[in-house]
GROMACS .gro file of C-alpha atoms in nm:
model
  395
    1MET     CA    1  -2.453 -14.681  -3.433
    2ASP     CA    2  -2.283 -14.457  -3.158
    3LYS     CA    3  -1.903 -14.186  -3.160
    4GLU     CA    4  -1.698 -14.461  -3.032
    5GLU     CA    5  -1.814 -14.753  -3.281
    6ALA     CA    6  -1.797 -14.505  -3.573
    7GLU     CA    7  -1.441 -14.459  -3.500
    8GLN     CA    8  -1.333 -14.884  -3.619
    9VAL     CA    9  -1.574 -14.991  -3.854
   10GLU     CA   10  -1.676 -15.306  -3.822
   11PRO     CA   11  -1.547 -15.613  -4.065
   12LEU     CA   12  -1.865 -15.725  -4.081
   13ARG     CA   13  -2.195 -15.642  -3.944
   14PRO     CA   14  -2.496 -15.784  -4.085
   15PRO     CA   15  -2.715 -15.483  -4.226
   16ASP     CA   16  -3.028 -15.408  -4.007
   17LEU     CA   17  -3.307 -15.130  -3.958
   18ASN     CA   18  -3.198 -14.739  -3.937
   19GLN     CA   19  -3.370 -14.733  -3.591
   20GLU     CA   20  -3.109 -14.440  -3.501
   21SER     CA   21  -3.317 -14.100  -3.431
   22ASP     CA   22  -3.001 -13.866  -3.461
   23ARG     CA   23  -2.890 -14.080  -3.770
   24SER     CA   24  -2.755 -13.815  -4.040
   25ALA     CA   25  -2.502 -13.841  -4.292
   26THR     CA   26  -2.180 -14.081  -4.296
   27ARG     CA   27  -1.815 -13.961  -4.445
   28LEU     CA   28  -1.855 -14.273  -4.680
   29GLU     CA   29  -2.197 -14.077  -4.790
   30LEU     CA   30  -2.049 -13.784  -4.829
   31PHE     CA   31  -1.722 -13.924  -5.025
   32PHE     CA   32  -1.975 -14.145  -5.254
   33ASP     CA   33  -2.106 -13.843  -5.337
   34LEU     CA   34  -1.801 -13.675  -5.446
   35ALA     CA   35  -1.912 -13.906  -5.741
   36PHE     CA   36  -2.192 -13.671  -5.846
   37VAL     CA   37  -2.001 -13.389  -5.832
   38LEU     CA   38  -1.867 -13.501  -6.139
   39PHE     CA   39  -2.143 -13.684  -6.307
   40VAL     CA   40  -2.341 -13.353  -6.316
   41ALA     CA   41  -2.049 -13.130  -6.399
   42ARG     CA   42  -2.031 -13.400  -6.727
   43CYS     CA   43  -2.335 -13.357  -6.808
   44ALA     CA   44  -2.426 -12.968  -6.780
   45ASP     CA   45  -2.065 -13.007  -7.054
   46ILE     CA   46  -2.388 -13.169  -7.297
   47LEU     CA   47  -2.592 -12.945  -7.266
   48ALA     CA   48  -2.331 -12.624  -7.258
   49LYS     CA   49  -2.188 -12.750  -7.637
   50ASP     CA   50  -2.615 -12.806  -7.777
   51GLU     CA   51  -2.794 -12.576  -7.667
   52THR     CA   52  -3.074 -12.689  -7.800
   53TRP     CA   53  -3.395 -12.947  -7.791
   54HIS     CA   54  -3.225 -13.199  -7.852
   55GLY     CA   55  -2.897 -13.107  -7.657
   56ALA     CA   56  -3.133 -13.101  -7.328
   57LEU     CA   57  -3.358 -13.341  -7.445
   58ILE     CA   58  -3.002 -13.591  -7.401
   59PHE     CA   59  -2.903 -13.387  -7.116
   60ALA     CA   60  -3.169 -13.459  -6.879
   61ALA     CA   61  -3.206 -13.807  -7.001
   62VAL     CA   62  -2.859 -13.868  -6.862
   63LEU     CA   63  -2.894 -13.679  -6.544
   64SER     CA   64  -3.182 -13.827  -6.460
   65ILE     CA   65  -3.044 -14.178  -6.496
   66GLY     CA   66  -2.759 -14.090  -6.285
   67TRP     CA   67  -2.985 -13.859  -5.970
   68TRP     CA   68  -3.234 -14.223  -5.999
   69ALA     CA   69  -2.823 -14.428  -5.955
   70TRP     CA   70  -2.763 -14.152  -5.676
   71ALA     CA   71  -3.161 -14.211  -5.501
   72SER     CA   72  -3.138 -14.566  -5.545
   73THR     CA   73  -2.808 -14.589  -5.336
   74THR     CA   74  -2.932 -14.353  -5.105
   75LEU     CA   75  -3.288 -14.537  -5.052
   76TYR     CA   76  -3.133 -14.817  -4.941
   77ALA     CA   77  -2.831 -14.646  -4.690
   78ASN     CA   78  -3.153 -14.470  -4.587
   79ARG     CA   79  -3.295 -14.783  -4.464
   80PHE     CA   80  -3.012 -15.083  -4.398
   81ASP     CA   81  -2.699 -14.860  -4.325
   82THR     CA   82  -2.485 -15.078  -4.078
   83ASP     CA   83  -2.154 -14.945  -4.223
   84ASP     CA   84  -1.947 -15.195  -4.178
   85ALA     CA   85  -1.653 -15.276  -4.438
   86VAL     CA   86  -1.857 -15.508  -4.653
   87PHE     CA   87  -2.157 -15.221  -4.724
   88ARG     CA   88  -1.840 -14.957  -4.767
   89LEU     CA   89  -1.665 -15.203  -5.010
   90LEU     CA   90  -2.024 -15.168  -5.204
   91THR     CA   91  -1.989 -14.878  -5.159
   92LEU     CA   92  -1.712 -14.798  -5.300
   93THR     CA   93  -1.796 -15.052  -5.616
   94ALA     CA   94  -2.133 -14.809  -5.633
   95MET     CA   95  -1.891 -14.526  -5.643
   96ALA     CA   96  -1.646 -14.674  -5.909
   97GLY     CA   97  -1.941 -14.734  -6.132
   98VAL     CA   98  -2.048 -14.366  -6.106
   99VAL     CA   99  -1.717 -14.278  -6.223
  100VAL     CA  100  -1.691 -14.474  -6.534
  101MET     CA  101  -2.031 -14.351  -6.612
  102ALA     CA  102  -1.934 -13.954  -6.556
  103ALA     CA  103  -1.590 -14.040  -6.748
  104ALA     CA  104  -1.860 -14.184  -7.115
  105VAL     CA  105  -2.133 -13.960  -6.985
  106ASP     CA  106  -2.039 -13.720  -7.316
  107LYS     CA  107  -1.941 -13.994  -7.537
  108ILE     CA  108  -2.264 -14.208  -7.508
  109ASP     CA  109  -2.359 -14.250  -7.842
  110GLY     CA  110  -2.006 -14.426  -7.961
  111ALA     CA  111  -1.828 -14.675  -7.797
  112ALA     CA  112  -1.783 -14.471  -7.466
  113GLY     CA  113  -2.193 -14.552  -7.471
  114ARG     CA  114  -2.090 -14.978  -7.388
  115TRP     CA  115  -1.915 -14.828  -7.125
  116PHE     CA  116  -2.161 -14.590  -7.010
  117ALA     CA  117  -2.400 -14.942  -6.938
  118ILE     CA  118  -2.132 -15.076  -6.776
  119GLY     CA  119  -2.082 -14.834  -6.535
  120TYR     CA  120  -2.462 -14.836  -6.455
  121VAL     CA  121  -2.496 -15.227  -6.437
  122LEU     CA  122  -2.211 -15.209  -6.199
  123ILE     CA  123  -2.383 -14.971  -5.895
  124ARG     CA  124  -2.704 -15.228  -5.974
  125LEU     CA  125  -2.514 -15.521  -5.866
  126ALA     CA  126  -2.369 -15.359  -5.558
  127LEU     CA  127  -2.729 -15.267  -5.470
  128ILE     CA  128  -2.830 -15.623  -5.540
  129ALA     CA  129  -2.520 -15.778  -5.311
  130GLY     CA  130  -2.705 -15.518  -5.029
  131TYR     CA  131  -3.033 -15.666  -5.076
  132LEU     CA  132  -2.923 -16.000  -5.069
  133ARG     CA  133  -2.756 -15.891  -4.791
  134VAL     CA  134  -3.082 -15.784  -4.657
  135TRP     CA  135  -3.294 -16.062  -4.754
  136ARG     CA  136  -3.059 -16.341  -4.552
  137HIS     CA  137  -3.019 -16.115  -4.194
  138VAL     CA  138  -3.363 -15.902  -4.188
  139PRO     CA  139  -3.714 -16.157  -4.242
  140GLU     CA  140  -3.822 -15.905  -4.121
  141ALA     CA  141  -3.781 -15.680  -4.433
  142ARG     CA  142  -3.779 -15.933  -4.679
  143SER     CA  143  -4.112 -15.868  -4.864
  144THR     CA  144  -3.966 -15.479  -4.944
  145ALA     CA  145  -3.633 -15.672  -5.044
  146ARG     CA  146  -3.731 -15.880  -5.294
  147LEU     CA  147  -3.954 -15.635  -5.498
  148TYR     CA  148  -3.601 -15.413  -5.485
  149LEU     CA  149  -3.446 -15.700  -5.636
  150ILE     CA  150  -3.710 -15.764  -5.867
  151GLY     CA  151  -3.641 -15.431  -5.985
  152HIS     CA  152  -3.284 -15.369  -6.007
  153GLY     CA  153  -3.193 -15.673  -6.099
  154MET     CA  154  -3.446 -15.656  -6.451
  155GLY     CA  155  -3.281 -15.312  -6.535
  156ALA     CA  156  -2.918 -15.429  -6.471
  157ALA     CA  157  -3.053 -15.707  -6.713
  158PHE     CA  158  -3.165 -15.506  -6.949
  159TRP     CA  159  -2.818 -15.297  -6.934
  160LEU     CA  160  -2.625 -15.679  -7.002
  161VAL     CA  161  -2.868 -15.706  -7.312
  162SER     CA  162  -2.828 -15.326  -7.459
  163LEU     CA  163  -2.452 -15.409  -7.408
  164ALA     CA  164  -2.421 -15.607  -7.753
  165VAL     CA  165  -2.721 -15.387  -7.897
  166PRO     CA  166  -2.627 -15.078  -8.096
  167THR     CA  167  -2.752 -14.749  -8.130
  168PRO     CA  168  -3.043 -14.647  -8.094
  169ALA     CA  169  -3.202 -14.962  -7.963
  170ARG     CA  170  -2.971 -14.926  -7.667
  171TYR     CA  171  -3.126 -14.631  -7.579
  172TRP     CA  172  -3.453 -14.764  -7.582
  173LEU     CA  173  -3.302 -15.076  -7.311
  174TRP     CA  174  -3.183 -14.858  -7.095
  175GLY     CA  175  -3.490 -14.635  -7.086
  176ALA     CA  176  -3.727 -15.012  -7.000
  177GLY     CA  177  -3.459 -15.143  -6.770
  178VAL     CA  178  -3.418 -14.758  -6.570
  179LEU     CA  179  -3.858 -14.811  -6.598
  180ALA     CA  180  -3.808 -15.140  -6.444
  181ASP     CA  181  -3.626 -14.997  -6.173
  182VAL     CA  182  -3.811 -14.723  -6.050
  183VAL     CA  183  -4.158 -14.886  -6.083
  184TRP     CA  184  -4.084 -15.220  -5.853
  185PRO     CA  185  -3.960 -15.001  -5.551
  186THR     CA  186  -4.207 -14.797  -5.682
  187ALA     CA  187  -4.425 -15.082  -5.581
  188ALA     CA  188  -4.221 -15.218  -5.263
  189ALA     CA  189  -4.372 -14.866  -5.050
  190ARG     CA  190  -4.704 -15.008  -5.057
  191LEU     CA  191  -4.670 -15.331  -4.930
  192LYS     CA  192  -4.822 -15.337  -4.554
  193ASP     CA  193  -4.567 -15.469  -4.423
  194ALA     CA  194  -4.277 -15.209  -4.631
  195VAL     CA  195  -3.936 -15.102  -4.455
  196PRO     CA  196  -4.060 -14.737  -4.346
  197LEU     CA  197  -3.801 -14.527  -4.404
  198HIS     CA  198  -3.563 -14.290  -4.178
  199LEU     CA  199  -3.714 -13.932  -4.156
  200GLU     CA  200  -3.454 -13.805  -4.042
  201HIS     CA  201  -3.174 -13.873  -4.238
  202LEU     CA  202  -3.404 -13.872  -4.649
  203PRO     CA  203  -3.432 -13.432  -4.624
  204GLU     CA  204  -3.073 -13.446  -4.505
  205ARG     CA  205  -2.914 -13.683  -4.782
  206PHE     CA  206  -3.196 -13.480  -5.076
  207GLY     CA  207  -3.085 -13.137  -4.914
  208LEU     CA  208  -2.712 -13.242  -5.009
  209PHE     CA  209  -2.772 -13.369  -5.319
  210VAL     CA  210  -2.969 -13.005  -5.380
  211ILE     CA  211  -2.618 -12.843  -5.235
  212LEU     CA  212  -2.435 -13.047  -5.473
  213VAL     CA  213  -2.619 -12.965  -5.798
  214LEU     CA  214  -2.595 -12.585  -5.678
  215GLY     CA  215  -2.262 -12.595  -5.627
  216GLU     CA  216  -2.260 -12.617  -6.001
  217SER     CA  217  -2.403 -12.255  -6.036
  218VAL     CA  218  -2.099 -12.107  -5.803
  219ALA     CA  219  -1.880 -12.336  -6.004
  220ALA     CA  220  -2.005 -12.141  -6.345
  221VAL     CA  221  -1.995 -11.803  -6.221
  222VAL     CA  222  -1.622 -11.857  -6.145
  223THR     CA  223  -1.558 -12.009  -6.458
  224GLY     CA  224  -1.754 -11.728  -6.623
  225LEU     CA  225  -1.583 -11.436  -6.426
  226HIS     CA  226  -1.262 -11.641  -6.514
  227ASP     CA  227  -1.218 -11.652  -6.903
  228ALA     CA  228  -1.424 -11.361  -6.980
  229GLY     CA  229  -1.248 -11.119  -6.748
  230TRP     CA  230  -1.223 -10.867  -6.526
  231ASP     CA  231  -1.465 -10.648  -6.776
  232ALA     CA  232  -1.664 -10.380  -6.572
  233ALA     CA  233  -2.066 -10.563  -6.737
  234VAL     CA  234  -1.897 -10.943  -6.682
  235LEU     CA  235  -1.843 -10.834  -6.285
  236VAL     CA  236  -2.167 -10.707  -6.235
  237THR     CA  237  -2.367 -10.994  -6.467
  238ALA     CA  238  -2.111 -11.250  -6.228
  239GLY     CA  239  -2.224 -11.050  -5.912
  240CYS     CA  240  -2.654 -11.097  -6.050
  241ALA     CA  241  -2.566 -11.444  -6.133
  242PHE     CA  242  -2.405 -11.501  -5.814
  243VAL     CA  243  -2.733 -11.354  -5.604
  244SER     CA  244  -2.930 -11.536  -5.849
  245ALA     CA  245  -2.747 -11.913  -5.730
  246ALA     CA  246  -2.827 -11.793  -5.387
  247GLY     CA  247  -3.204 -11.689  -5.401
  248LEU     CA  248  -3.204 -12.034  -5.565
  249TRP     CA  249  -3.065 -12.152  -5.203
  250TRP     CA  250  -3.185 -11.956  -4.963
  251ILE     CA  251  -3.604 -12.080  -5.149
  252TYR     CA  252  -3.521 -12.431  -5.090
  253PHE     CA  253  -3.405 -12.449  -4.740
  254ASP     CA  254  -3.585 -12.160  -4.583
  255LEU     CA  255  -3.908 -12.241  -4.825
  256SER     CA  256  -4.019 -12.533  -5.018
  257GLY     CA  257  -3.834 -12.743  -4.901
  258GLY     CA  258  -3.875 -12.651  -4.550
  259ALA     CA  259  -4.265 -12.732  -4.605
  260ALA     CA  260  -4.179 -13.060  -4.698
  261LYS     CA  261  -3.951 -13.144  -4.444
  262ARG     CA  262  -4.180 -13.119  -4.130
  263ARG     CA  263  -4.486 -13.273  -4.356
  264LEU     CA  264  -4.205 -13.590  -4.335
  265THR     CA  265  -4.124 -13.599  -4.024
  266THR     CA  266  -4.514 -13.491  -3.830
  267GLU     CA  267  -4.682 -13.665  -4.114
  268GLY     CA  268  -4.442 -13.912  -4.298
  269ASP     CA  269  -4.543 -14.258  -4.102
  270VAL     CA  270  -4.921 -14.158  -4.152
  271THR     CA  271  -4.976 -14.155  -4.504
  272LYS     CA  272  -4.615 -14.316  -4.595
  273HIS     CA  273  -4.596 -14.427  -4.917
  274GLY     CA  274  -4.795 -14.070  -5.120
  275VAL     CA  275  -4.564 -13.846  -4.904
  276HIS     CA  276  -4.226 -14.046  -4.946
  277ASP     CA  277  -4.297 -14.145  -5.301
  278PHE     CA  278  -4.367 -13.740  -5.371
  279TYR     CA  279  -4.123 -13.626  -5.219
  280VAL     CA  280  -3.843 -13.838  -5.385
  281TYR     CA  281  -3.926 -13.768  -5.739
  282VAL     CA  282  -4.067 -13.416  -5.739
  283HIS     CA  283  -3.625 -13.355  -5.638
  284LEU     CA  284  -3.603 -13.528  -6.015
  285PRO     CA  285  -3.669 -13.216  -6.261
  286LEU     CA  286  -3.575 -13.006  -5.944
  287ALA     CA  287  -3.213 -13.127  -5.975
  288VAL     CA  288  -3.204 -13.121  -6.379
  289SER     CA  289  -3.362 -12.853  -6.361
  290LEU     CA  290  -3.110 -12.700  -6.068
  291ALA     CA  291  -2.780 -12.849  -6.328
  292ALA     CA  292  -2.972 -12.654  -6.611
  293VAL     CA  293  -2.945 -12.299  -6.438
  294ALA     CA  294  -2.550 -12.379  -6.471
  295VAL     CA  295  -2.491 -12.366  -6.806
  296GLY     CA  296  -2.751 -12.051  -6.860
  297LEU     CA  297  -2.523 -11.865  -6.549
  298GLU     CA  298  -2.222 -11.939  -6.692
  299HIS     CA  299  -2.287 -11.857  -7.058
  300ALA     CA  300  -2.392 -11.517  -6.950
  301VAL     CA  301  -2.136 -11.436  -6.727
  302LEU     CA  302  -1.905 -11.521  -7.042
  303HIS     CA  303  -2.079 -11.293  -7.226
  304GLY     CA  304  -2.144 -10.988  -6.995
  305ALA     CA  305  -2.023 -10.774  -7.181
  306ASP     CA  306  -2.228 -10.871  -7.479
  307ASP     CA  307  -2.527 -10.671  -7.654
  308HIS     CA  308  -2.776 -10.987  -7.620
  309LEU     CA  309  -2.801 -11.321  -7.516
  310SER     CA  310  -2.801 -11.613  -7.750
  311ALA     CA  311  -3.132 -11.767  -7.809
  312GLY     CA  312  -3.024 -12.110  -7.675
  313THR     CA  313  -2.863 -11.967  -7.388
  314ARG     CA  314  -3.243 -11.696  -7.303
  315GLY     CA  315  -3.423 -12.083  -7.345
  316VAL     CA  316  -3.133 -12.305  -7.097
  317LEU     CA  317  -3.175 -11.964  -6.797
  318GLY     CA  318  -3.527 -11.868  -6.858
  319ILE     CA  319  -3.667 -12.270  -6.873
  320ALA     CA  320  -3.419 -12.392  -6.626
  321THR     CA  321  -3.482 -12.132  -6.393
  322ALA     CA  322  -3.872 -12.136  -6.419
  323GLY     CA  323  -3.873 -12.560  -6.397
  324TYR     CA  324  -3.649 -12.574  -6.111
  325LEU     CA  325  -3.980 -12.262  -5.928
  326PHE     CA  326  -4.235 -12.465  -6.081
  327SER     CA  327  -4.115 -12.791  -5.902
  328ALA     CA  328  -4.039 -12.642  -5.586
  329ALA     CA  329  -4.433 -12.452  -5.591
  330LEU     CA  330  -4.495 -12.842  -5.679
  331MET     CA  331  -4.348 -12.943  -5.349
  332GLN     CA  332  -4.369 -12.700  -5.147
  333ALA     CA  333  -4.791 -12.684  -5.240
  334HIS     CA  334  -4.805 -13.108  -5.244
  335LEU     CA  335  -4.659 -13.156  -4.953
  336GLY     CA  336  -4.599 -12.834  -4.752
  337ARG     CA  337  -5.070 -12.793  -4.842
  338ARG     CA  338  -5.049 -12.417  -4.859
  339VAL     CA  339  -5.161 -12.314  -5.210
  340ARG     CA  340  -5.224 -12.017  -5.162
  341GLY     CA  341  -4.902 -11.921  -5.028
  342THR     CA  342  -4.723 -12.123  -5.333
  343LEU     CA  343  -4.880 -11.945  -5.576
  344LEU     CA  344  -4.756 -11.587  -5.466
  345TRP     CA  345  -4.400 -11.771  -5.406
  346PRO     CA  346  -4.230 -11.919  -5.595
  347GLY     CA  347  -4.506 -12.014  -5.781
  348ALA     CA  348  -4.545 -11.638  -5.922
  349GLY     CA  349  -4.181 -11.655  -6.069
  350VAL     CA  350  -4.246 -11.906  -6.300
  351PRO     CA  351  -4.447 -11.650  -6.574
  352LEU     CA  352  -4.159 -11.332  -6.418
  353VAL     CA  353  -3.884 -11.553  -6.519
  354LEU     CA  354  -3.995 -11.720  -6.871
  355LEU     CA  355  -4.098 -11.259  -6.888
  356ILE     CA  356  -3.746 -11.176  -6.841
  357VAL     CA  357  -3.543 -11.403  -7.126
  358LEU     CA  358  -3.852 -11.324  -7.352
  359LEU     CA  359  -3.767 -10.970  -7.355
  360ASP     CA  360  -3.422 -10.986  -7.504
  361LEU     CA  361  -3.239 -10.804  -7.298
  362SER     CA  362  -2.824 -10.728  -7.268
  363PRO     CA  363  -2.676 -11.013  -7.023
  364VAL     CA  364  -2.621 -10.768  -6.786
  365THR     CA  365  -2.925 -10.601  -6.749
  366THR     CA  366  -3.159 -10.992  -6.744
  367MET     CA  367  -2.960 -11.083  -6.474
  368ALA     CA  368  -2.991 -10.785  -6.319
  369TRP     CA  369  -3.370 -10.881  -6.382
  370LEU     CA  370  -3.315 -11.189  -6.237
  371ALA     CA  371  -3.086 -11.196  -5.966
  372ALA     CA  372  -3.350 -10.838  -5.817
  373LEU     CA  373  -3.670 -11.146  -5.893
  374LEU     CA  374  -3.518 -11.400  -5.676
  375ALA     CA  375  -3.427 -11.195  -5.414
  376ALA     CA  376  -3.780 -11.045  -5.434
  377GLY     CA  377  -3.860 -11.374  -5.432
  378VAL     CA  378  -3.651 -11.468  -5.023
  379LEU     CA  379  -3.852 -11.171  -4.911
  380THR     CA  380  -4.143 -11.284  -5.002
  381GLY     CA  381  -4.130 -11.645  -4.828
  382PHE     CA  382  -4.007 -11.460  -4.515
  383GLN     CA  383  -4.287 -11.296  -4.545
  384LEU     CA  384  -4.522 -11.611  -4.622
  385HIS     CA  385  -4.377 -11.781  -4.304
  386ARG     CA  386  -4.435 -11.497  -4.087
  387ALA     CA  387  -4.806 -11.511  -4.205
  388GLY     CA  388  -4.897 -11.885  -4.171
  389GLU     CA  389  -4.913 -11.920  -4.551
  390VAL     CA  390  -4.614 -12.099  -4.530
  391ARG     CA  391  -4.518 -12.414  -4.245
  392THR     CA  392  -4.117 -12.512  -4.257
  393ALA     CA  393  -3.920 -12.700  -4.041
  394LYS     CA  394  -3.541 -12.657  -4.053
  395VAL     CA  395  -3.346 -12.884  -4.329
   0.00000   0.00000   0.00000
């Protein structure tokens, strides 16, 4: 769709394969992402209230469900978005499902758990309707659409059945539904006649999701500074927390994410499913870790004037930051195909981050060391790029 046509949406335009070389995120996609901003924030609240292994597992599980809901919707739009009125209504329906999930996310062990399931089913039904349109109007995509329909249909069925099942059995049905939801689409990518993904649009959308989650770290600094007051130690801690968030952004967009995009755009058609699948799924631990980092940063700023951080906050901050760096390292090593450079950074950052939090220093000292480490990592990335150890494309 060109710029002139984009000014007026068509009431009915059957789905078609996206072949435009300059395909970019649409205003509808950006609007859709707003619901996930709220969802991620509500998930972070779960971890903030319970910084234990139990709280961390619930947080990671719920956020993973939401991430897959976002990713599966994005993969459909990547291939078949024609931005007609029907597509917009289906996307807005899915967005409503995300809103319902976000509203219920912190009370899934009670009656609100059924509303959480209803929200997920609503997203699946919108996707099923979309793939049924593809089946009807795009004959060359029917083999791909069929597997997505099976997967999303089975996933929706498990979640619908869970409405009549009490906890904890309900959660097992949720897990089975998400598993079915993931396995069949993954199989679709391995078909000989699989519909290709749009390799310019894909990294842009996943990069936007990373920014969305990174925004939680910035919000965490604001919240921590607001609630803790303007004590000198709090100010320094907040400044270091902001530098840390900026460092995490820089590492993704100028290093690991850039290396991944280069592989996608230069060789994605040759090594289709291996490259695409890894690229999509490695963003799950990366996004979960980033969301947890925001919780650690907020609590570090809140307690910036204290002598020590609690063991829970240190654990969240250390494990989450290390998890992010480890996920970025996997992306960079596998897709960038430069293992030695990856071991220097961000690989070396993983044990160093854990060492910093294990030292049990004051909040301001802990954050100062963390900020210094991430800033040093950014500088190391520059040197690796200049030495040819990392080859990137602009994300």
